[in-house]
Amino acid sequence: MAETAAGVGRFKTNYAVERKIEPFYKGGKAQLDQTGQHLFCVCGTRVNILEVASGAVLRSLEQEDQEDITAFDLSPDNEVLVTASRALLLAQWAWQEGSVTRLWKAIHTAPVATMAFDPTSTLLATGGCDGAVRVWDIVRHYGTHHFRGSPGVVHLVAFHPDPTRLLLFSSATDAAIRVWSLQDRSCLAVLTAHYSAVTSLAFSADGHTMLSSGRDKICIIWDLQSCQATRTVPVFESVEAAVLLPEEPVSQLGVKSPGLYFLTAGDQGTLRVWEAASGQCVYTQAQPPGPGQELTHCTLAHTAGVVLTATADHNLLLYEARSLRLQKQFAGYSEEVLDVRFLGPEDSHVVVASNSPCLKVFELQTSACQILHGHTDIVLALDVFRKGWLFASCAKDQSVRIWRMNKAGQVMCVAQGSGHTHSVGTVCCSRLKESFLVTGSQDCTVKLWPLPKALLSKNTAPDNGPILLQAQTTQRCHDKDINSVAIAPNDKLLATGSQDRTAKLWALPQCQLLGVFSGHRRGLWCVQFSPMDQVLATASADGTIKLWALQDFSCLKVAFVSRGTQLLSSGSDGLVKLWTIKNNECVRTLDAHEDKVWGLHCSRLDDHALTGASDSRVILWKDVTEAEQAEEQARQEEQVVRQQELDNLLHEKRYLRALGLAISLDRPHTVLTVIQAIRRDPEACEKLEATMLRLRRDQKEALLRFCVTWNTNSRHCHEAQAVLGVLLRREAPEELLAYEGVRAALEALLPYTERHFQRLSRTLQAAAFLDFLWHNMKLPVPAAAPTPWETHKGALP
């Protein structure tokens, strides 16, 4: 996969992670606090706390054992959060501070499957996979009750809302509801009317009536005084949660008369309101299209008047309780991200296609999320038109859809087209203006879809549903799946890349074949036109990207390349690489994903990049080239100023200031220069010792670290040994041992010091031997030669 990355005139050198959109909910329980301001949900080993207003994860709580969280509950007074892990440990949290106030063993012999607080927030019940139910006093920190007798996993516990009645309800795999008396420590009754797992229990305001729901497609009204079922309501769906509504008329939900009404959430994916007395459904929510909308959880925050639901796709939806009007949407888990694009003329939004029929649109500034329904199978690819308001998606449902975002950021489907006979795996929008789009499919054909004029009118609202698109051209292009299509900047050429290892060039709009690019050894995943040259780039599963000249269809070179001057490429190794075309050089490797990077897109201003991968992460990258260059220039200027100041201090023999400044520069060679200057002074030992003793401890630690480097070189070992001598003589052993990294420093100093000592010992021995030779060597005195006068005198008679 490859994407253009750089404009003309400036090379990029680096990108930094600016923002991550990561999974925060992978199914299971989700809970609101009573104010509706915070949302609690499980994600593996953590309980994440979201701020509802912004959608941001405020805090992520993880137990010390780092095991998966199996159950959690927030107390009714919003003060205490308790979590249970697979390691059979319970943790009590002061969640607003993010700290554990107590950690204790669950005593269950298998993980805790469910837990619930009593209305006073002082007792906690836990149901385990071992069939046991335990009750804990959270204030006094001890276990109060242990109830046995439930077969299999206890997956549901609930206290009676009246704390004076001291009743606890539980349900296990036998589909029975057991009523336990905390006062008598016994089982008062076993309620048997469900034929499948009981999924929820809810109590009326007066505490005399209980509602139970199950996967047997019925809800049952119980009289708690007689412990008898008073009514069975068939709801015709497997119910995951039932919630009793406040006893007040709400005409919007069909609640017009006094009495009990309840809300159900289940595998049909809609919220429905039922009248308990008649067993009639009085309100049904509009059902979103597509699979994965089954509701797995539902709860009502009474004080806030908010209903929270969770879908099988791990989306969390907040509704106003009185109207069931959608207030907020949160995408908890995107599974495998297949494509990403910037949206809006200012790149204010991001659209994400994951392993789901739904699209997710995030507003970057506020983290607000919209979940777009329309496709009925997994969305495979995205592309955006030039102005940023319109974008296209294609999916396994063999269709293509066009979506429009309005100025308020709301997105709706405005057009759809079908005609392919297999999955539509790639889509590309026209480049010059919003006039057409091209799709490529597993049926080996491409289709050109003109945009209707009615669609381009900003006032057009799809009141009657999306406009139907009609394909203008259909062309069989390859012998295998078409993985990528690209439209040239002038809208006159089309490139296709296929699993058959070739790319082809076509003339638009009639799709006339102009040429074939052959040379890759495996299927092609991406084709891209250069916006500046007559060049096409093809990226293949063989690990290469090739550049082709459009004039003669010759391969220019093998490299990871980009528009004009540079390219961002992504691969199955999870890495994103920045390349420069001119020298085929990889400028930077960006490592933030843990799996295949499928989606890659650059912003209009060329200052951000967007990646999406199989690790469920969407990452926003910021171009930090200018910032790093400015920082480097400022650093260099500061270094010049400091170097000049250091030279002045040495000239003035202000050694303490000079040494402190050299250490702050964190350059061992500069500090060595200062030490050498001090040692050249006639009073070297006293000057060095006096200067070092006045240094701060962190400066002495830095000196010790530098000594390790100096000591490895025989030319600089004398300065290292001089510094070490001062530290060993004037610092107490316990103070030296407290230095940071002192043990590693000593281990590095010892072998080199021993080597220097041995070399000096050999030199001293050689010098002593030379001195001995000098003193014991006797040179013969030569006889004096006769002078000319003596010679002449001896010759006279």
Short mmCIF file of N, CA, C and O in Angstrom, two decimals, residues 321-403:
data_model
loop_
_atom_site.label_atom_id
_atom_site.label_comp_id
_atom_site.label_asym_id
_atom_site.label_seq_id
_atom_site.Cartn_x
_atom_site.Cartn_y
_atom_site.Cartn_z
N ALA A 321 -34.13 8.94 27.99
CA ALA A 321 -35.04 7.90 28.49
C ALA A 321 -36.50 8.18 28.11
O ALA A 321 -37.26 7.25 27.83
N ARG A 322 -36.92 9.44 28.07
CA ARG A 322 -38.33 9.75 27.84
C ARG A 322 -38.73 9.67 26.36
O ARG A 322 -39.91 9.49 26.04
N SER A 323 -37.77 9.82 25.46
CA SER A 323 -38.12 9.79 24.04
C SER A 323 -37.36 8.74 23.24
O SER A 323 -37.68 8.48 22.08
N LEU A 324 -36.36 8.12 23.87
CA LEU A 324 -35.45 7.19 23.20
C LEU A 324 -34.79 7.84 21.98
O LEU A 324 -34.50 7.19 20.97
N ARG A 325 -34.57 9.14 22.08
CA ARG A 325 -33.84 9.87 21.03
C ARG A 325 -32.35 9.67 21.24
O ARG A 325 -31.85 9.81 22.35
N LEU A 326 -31.64 9.32 20.16
CA LEU A 326 -30.21 9.04 20.27
C LEU A 326 -29.45 10.31 20.63
O LEU A 326 -29.58 11.35 19.98
N GLN A 327 -28.65 10.24 21.70
CA GLN A 327 -27.86 11.39 22.15
C GLN A 327 -26.39 11.25 21.78
O GLN A 327 -25.78 12.20 21.29
N LYS A 328 -25.82 10.09 22.04
CA LYS A 328 -24.39 9.89 21.82
C LYS A 328 -24.14 8.50 21.27
O LYS A 328 -24.89 7.55 21.54
N GLN A 329 -23.07 8.38 20.51
CA GLN A 329 -22.62 7.08 20.01
C GLN A 329 -21.12 6.94 20.27
O GLN A 329 -20.36 7.88 20.05
N PHE A 330 -20.72 5.78 20.73
CA PHE A 330 -19.30 5.51 20.95
C PHE A 330 -18.96 4.18 20.27
O PHE A 330 -19.67 3.19 20.46
N ALA A 331 -17.90 4.19 19.47
CA ALA A 331 -17.42 2.97 18.82
C ALA A 331 -16.37 2.35 19.74
O ALA A 331 -15.24 2.84 19.84
N GLY A 332 -16.75 1.27 20.42
CA GLY A 332 -15.86 0.69 21.43
C GLY A 332 -14.73 -0.13 20.84
O GLY A 332 -13.63 -0.16 21.39
N TYR A 333 -14.99 -0.77 19.70
CA TYR A 333 -13.97 -1.68 19.16
C TYR A 333 -14.20 -1.79 17.66
O TYR A 333 -15.29 -2.13 17.20
N SER A 334 -13.16 -1.49 16.88
CA SER A 334 -13.30 -1.47 15.43
C SER A 334 -12.80 -2.74 14.75
O SER A 334 -12.79 -2.79 13.53
N GLU A 335 -12.38 -3.72 15.54
CA GLU A 335 -11.81 -4.94 14.98
C GLU A 335 -10.71 -4.58 13.97
O GLU A 335 -9.87 -3.74 14.23
N GLU A 336 -10.74 -5.20 12.78
CA GLU A 336 -9.67 -4.96 11.80
C GLU A 336 -10.02 -3.74 10.95
O GLU A 336 -11.02 -3.73 10.24
N VAL A 337 -9.21 -2.69 11.04
CA VAL A 337 -9.46 -1.48 10.25
C VAL A 337 -8.98 -1.72 8.82
O VAL A 337 -7.81 -2.04 8.59
N LEU A 338 -9.89 -1.55 7.85
CA LEU A 338 -9.58 -1.87 6.45
C LEU A 338 -9.26 -0.62 5.63
O LEU A 338 -8.55 -0.71 4.64
N ASP A 339 -9.82 0.54 6.00
CA ASP A 339 -9.52 1.76 5.25
C ASP A 339 -9.86 2.96 6.11
O ASP A 339 -10.73 2.90 6.99
N VAL A 340 -9.17 4.07 5.85
CA VAL A 340 -9.40 5.33 6.57
C VAL A 340 -9.27 6.49 5.59
O VAL A 340 -8.52 6.41 4.61
N ARG A 341 -10.01 7.56 5.86
CA ARG A 341 -9.93 8.77 5.04
C ARG A 341 -10.21 10.00 5.90
O ARG A 341 -11.00 9.96 6.84
N PHE A 342 -9.54 11.11 5.54
CA PHE A 342 -9.91 12.40 6.11
C PHE A 342 -11.20 12.89 5.45
O PHE A 342 -11.43 12.65 4.26
N LEU A 343 -12.02 13.62 6.21
CA LEU A 343 -13.26 14.20 5.69
C LEU A 343 -13.30 15.69 5.98
O LEU A 343 -12.68 16.17 6.94
N GLY A 344 -14.11 16.40 5.19
CA GLY A 344 -14.29 17.83 5.40
C GLY A 344 -13.23 18.64 4.70
O GLY A 344 -12.10 18.17 4.50
N PRO A 345 -13.56 19.88 4.33
CA PRO A 345 -12.58 20.72 3.63
C PRO A 345 -11.37 21.06 4.49
O PRO A 345 -10.30 21.36 3.97
N GLU A 346 -11.53 21.00 5.81
CA GLU A 346 -10.41 21.27 6.72
C GLU A 346 -9.87 19.99 7.36
O GLU A 346 -9.15 20.07 8.35
N ASP A 347 -10.25 18.84 6.81
CA ASP A 347 -9.83 17.55 7.38
C ASP A 347 -10.21 17.45 8.85
O ASP A 347 -9.43 16.98 9.69
N SER A 348 -11.43 17.90 9.16
CA SER A 348 -11.88 17.96 10.55
C SER A 348 -12.37 16.62 11.06
O SER A 348 -12.48 16.41 12.27
N HIS A 349 -12.71 15.70 10.15
CA HIS A 349 -13.26 14.41 10.53
C HIS A 349 -12.45 13.29 9.92
O HIS A 349 -11.68 13.49 8.98
N VAL A 350 -12.68 12.09 10.45
CA VAL A 350 -12.05 10.88 9.93
C VAL A 350 -13.14 9.83 9.77
O VAL A 350 -13.96 9.63 10.68
N VAL A 351 -13.17 9.16 8.63
CA VAL A 351 -14.10 8.05 8.43
C VAL A 351 -13.30 6.75 8.42
O VAL A 351 -12.23 6.67 7.82
N VAL A 352 -13.83 5.74 9.12
CA VAL A 352 -13.12 4.48 9.31
C VAL A 352 -14.00 3.33 8.82
O VAL A 352 -15.17 3.23 9.20
N ALA A 353 -13.44 2.49 7.98
CA ALA A 353 -14.10 1.25 7.55
C ALA A 353 -13.38 0.09 8.25
O ALA A 353 -12.19 -0.09 8.07
N SER A 354 -14.12 -0.63 9.07
CA SER A 354 -13.52 -1.75 9.80
C SER A 354 -14.21 -3.03 9.37
O SER A 354 -14.98 -3.05 8.41
N ASN A 355 -13.99 -4.08 10.09
CA ASN A 355 -14.53 -5.38 9.73
C ASN A 355 -16.02 -5.42 10.10
O ASN A 355 -16.45 -6.25 10.91
N SER A 356 -16.80 -4.49 9.52
CA SER A 356 -18.19 -4.30 9.91
C SER A 356 -18.95 -3.66 8.77
O SER A 356 -18.37 -2.95 7.94
N PRO A 357 -20.28 -3.85 8.68
CA PRO A 357 -21.08 -3.14 7.68
C PRO A 357 -21.25 -1.65 8.01
O PRO A 357 -21.69 -0.88 7.15
N CYS A 358 -20.94 -1.27 9.24
CA CYS A 358 -21.11 0.12 9.66
C CYS A 358 -19.84 0.92 9.39
O CYS A 358 -18.73 0.41 9.52
N LEU A 359 -20.02 2.18 9.05
CA LEU A 359 -18.91 3.12 8.97
C LEU A 359 -18.90 3.97 10.23
O LEU A 359 -19.96 4.27 10.79
N LYS A 360 -17.72 4.38 10.65
CA LYS A 360 -17.60 5.22 11.84
C LYS A 360 -16.94 6.53 11.44
O LYS A 360 -15.87 6.52 10.83
N VAL A 361 -17.58 7.63 11.79
CA VAL A 361 -17.05 8.96 11.49
C VAL A 361 -16.72 9.63 12.81
O VAL A 361 -17.59 9.82 13.67
N PHE A 362 -15.45 10.00 12.98
CA PHE A 362 -14.99 10.65 14.21
C PHE A 362 -14.67 12.12 13.93
O PHE A 362 -14.01 12.43 12.93
N GLU A 363 -15.13 12.98 14.81
CA GLU A 363 -14.70 14.38 14.75
C GLU A 363 -13.42 14.49 15.57
O GLU A 363 -13.40 14.16 16.76
N LEU A 364 -12.35 14.94 14.93
CA LEU A 364 -11.04 14.90 15.59
C LEU A 364 -10.97 15.81 16.80
O LEU A 364 -10.28 15.52 17.78
N GLN A 365 -11.67 16.93 16.77
CA GLN A 365 -11.55 17.91 17.85
C GLN A 365 -12.27 17.44 19.12
O GLN A 365 -11.78 17.64 20.22
N THR A 366 -13.43 16.81 18.96
CA THR A 366 -14.25 16.47 20.14
C THR A 366 -14.35 14.98 20.40
O THR A 366 -14.93 14.58 21.41
N SER A 367 -13.83 14.13 19.54
CA SER A 367 -13.92 12.66 19.65
C SER A 367 -15.34 12.15 19.45
O SER A 367 -15.60 10.98 19.70
N ALA A 368 -16.29 13.03 19.05
CA ALA A 368 -17.66 12.57 18.81
C ALA A 368 -17.66 11.57 17.66
O ALA A 368 -16.92 11.71 16.70
N CYS A 369 -18.53 10.56 17.79
CA CYS A 369 -18.56 9.48 16.80
C CYS A 369 -19.97 9.33 16.23
O CYS A 369 -20.95 9.42 16.97
N GLN A 370 -20.04 9.15 14.93
CA GLN A 370 -21.29 8.78 14.27
C GLN A 370 -21.12 7.39 13.69
O GLN A 370 -20.08 7.08 13.10
N ILE A 371 -22.14 6.56 13.84
CA ILE A 371 -22.11 5.21 13.27
C ILE A 371 -23.11 5.20 12.12
O ILE A 371 -24.30 5.46 12.32
N LEU A 372 -22.62 4.94 10.92
CA LEU A 372 -23.42 5.04 9.71
C LEU A 372 -23.88 3.66 9.27
O LEU A 372 -23.06 2.77 9.02
N HIS A 373 -25.19 3.49 9.19
CA HIS A 373 -25.79 2.23 8.73
C HIS A 373 -26.21 2.37 7.28
O HIS A 373 -26.68 3.42 6.86
N GLY A 374 -26.08 1.32 6.55
CA GLY A 374 -26.49 1.35 5.15
C GLY A 374 -26.06 0.08 4.44
O GLY A 374 -26.88 -0.65 3.88
N HIS A 375 -24.78 -0.22 4.48
CA HIS A 375 -24.28 -1.46 3.89
C HIS A 375 -24.77 -2.66 4.72
O HIS A 375 -24.96 -2.55 5.93
N THR A 376 -24.94 -3.77 4.05
CA THR A 376 -25.40 -4.97 4.74
C THR A 376 -24.30 -6.02 4.89
O THR A 376 -24.56 -7.12 5.37
N ASP A 377 -23.09 -5.68 4.45
CA ASP A 377 -21.94 -6.57 4.65
C ASP A 377 -20.71 -5.69 4.83
O ASP A 377 -20.78 -4.46 4.71
N ILE A 378 -19.57 -6.31 5.10
CA ILE A 378 -18.35 -5.58 5.49
C ILE A 378 -17.95 -4.55 4.44
O ILE A 378 -17.85 -4.86 3.25
N VAL A 379 -17.68 -3.31 4.90
CA VAL A 379 -17.19 -2.24 4.02
C VAL A 379 -15.70 -2.47 3.78
O VAL A 379 -14.93 -2.63 4.73
N LEU A 380 -15.30 -2.46 2.51
CA LEU A 380 -13.93 -2.81 2.16
C LEU A 380 -13.05 -1.62 1.82
O LEU A 380 -11.83 -1.67 2.02
N ALA A 381 -13.62 -0.54 1.25
CA ALA A 381 -12.77 0.56 0.80
C ALA A 381 -13.55 1.87 0.82
O ALA A 381 -14.79 1.89 0.78
N LEU A 382 -12.80 2.98 0.87
CA LEU A 382 -13.35 4.33 0.92
C LEU A 382 -12.58 5.23 -0.02
O LEU A 382 -11.42 4.98 -0.34
N ASP A 383 -13.22 6.32 -0.45
CA ASP A 383 -12.51 7.40 -1.12
C ASP A 383 -13.32 8.68 -0.97
O ASP A 383 -14.55 8.63 -0.80
N VAL A 384 -12.63 9.82 -1.06
CA VAL A 384 -13.26 11.13 -0.81
C VAL A 384 -13.12 11.99 -2.05
O VAL A 384 -12.07 12.01 -2.70
N PHE A 385 -14.19 12.72 -2.38
CA PHE A 385 -14.14 13.68 -3.48
C PHE A 385 -13.34 14.91 -3.07
O PHE A 385 -13.10 15.15 -1.88
N ARG A 386 -12.99 15.70 -4.07
CA ARG A 386 -12.00 16.77 -3.91
C ARG A 386 -12.34 17.76 -2.79
O ARG A 386 -11.48 18.15 -2.01
N LYS A 387 -13.60 18.17 -2.68
CA LYS A 387 -13.96 19.21 -1.71
C LYS A 387 -14.10 18.67 -0.28
O LYS A 387 -14.14 19.44 0.67
N GLY A 388 -14.22 17.36 -0.15
CA GLY A 388 -14.24 16.78 1.19
C GLY A 388 -15.61 16.57 1.79
O GLY A 388 -15.72 15.98 2.87
N TRP A 389 -16.69 17.05 1.14
CA TRP A 389 -18.04 16.88 1.70
C TRP A 389 -18.64 15.54 1.30
O TRP A 389 -19.39 14.93 2.07
N LEU A 390 -18.33 15.08 0.09
CA LEU A 390 -18.86 13.81 -0.41
C LEU A 390 -17.79 12.72 -0.33
O LEU A 390 -16.62 12.99 -0.61
N PHE A 391 -18.20 11.51 0.05
CA PHE A 391 -17.26 10.39 -0.01
C PHE A 391 -18.02 9.13 -0.40
O PHE A 391 -19.26 9.06 -0.30
N ALA A 392 -17.28 8.14 -0.87
CA ALA A 392 -17.86 6.90 -1.37
C ALA A 392 -17.34 5.72 -0.57
O ALA A 392 -16.22 5.73 -0.06
N SER A 393 -18.18 4.69 -0.47
CA SER A 393 -17.78 3.44 0.19
C SER A 393 -18.27 2.27 -0.65
O SER A 393 -19.29 2.36 -1.34
N CYS A 394 -17.54 1.17 -0.60
CA CYS A 394 -17.94 -0.05 -1.31
C CYS A 394 -17.75 -1.23 -0.36
O CYS A 394 -16.94 -1.17 0.56
N ALA A 395 -18.52 -2.29 -0.61
CA ALA A 395 -18.57 -3.35 0.39
C ALA A 395 -18.74 -4.73 -0.23
O ALA A 395 -18.91 -4.87 -1.44
N LYS A 396 -18.72 -5.71 0.65
CA LYS A 396 -18.95 -7.10 0.22
C LYS A 396 -20.39 -7.34 -0.23
O LYS A 396 -20.67 -8.38 -0.82
N ASP A 397 -21.29 -6.39 0.08
CA ASP A 397 -22.69 -6.56 -0.33
C ASP A 397 -22.90 -6.21 -1.81
O ASP A 397 -24.03 -6.07 -2.26
N GLN A 398 -21.78 -6.05 -2.56
CA GLN A 398 -21.78 -5.84 -4.01
C GLN A 398 -22.32 -4.46 -4.40
O GLN A 398 -22.75 -4.26 -5.53
N SER A 399 -22.28 -3.52 -3.45
CA SER A 399 -22.84 -2.20 -3.73
C SER A 399 -21.82 -1.11 -3.45
O SER A 399 -20.79 -1.33 -2.80
N VAL A 400 -22.13 0.08 -3.95
CA VAL A 400 -21.35 1.28 -3.67
C VAL A 400 -22.32 2.33 -3.15
O VAL A 400 -23.48 2.40 -3.60
N ARG A 401 -21.89 3.12 -2.17
CA ARG A 401 -22.74 4.17 -1.61
C ARG A 401 -21.98 5.49 -1.57
O ARG A 401 -20.76 5.51 -1.40
N ILE A 402 -22.73 6.58 -1.72
CA ILE A 402 -22.17 7.92 -1.62
C ILE A 402 -22.79 8.59 -0.40
O ILE A 402 -24.02 8.52 -0.19
N TRP A 403 -21.96 9.22 0.40
CA TRP A 403 -22.39 9.85 1.65
C TRP A 403 -22.04 11.34 1.58
O TRP A 403 -21.04 11.73 0.98
#
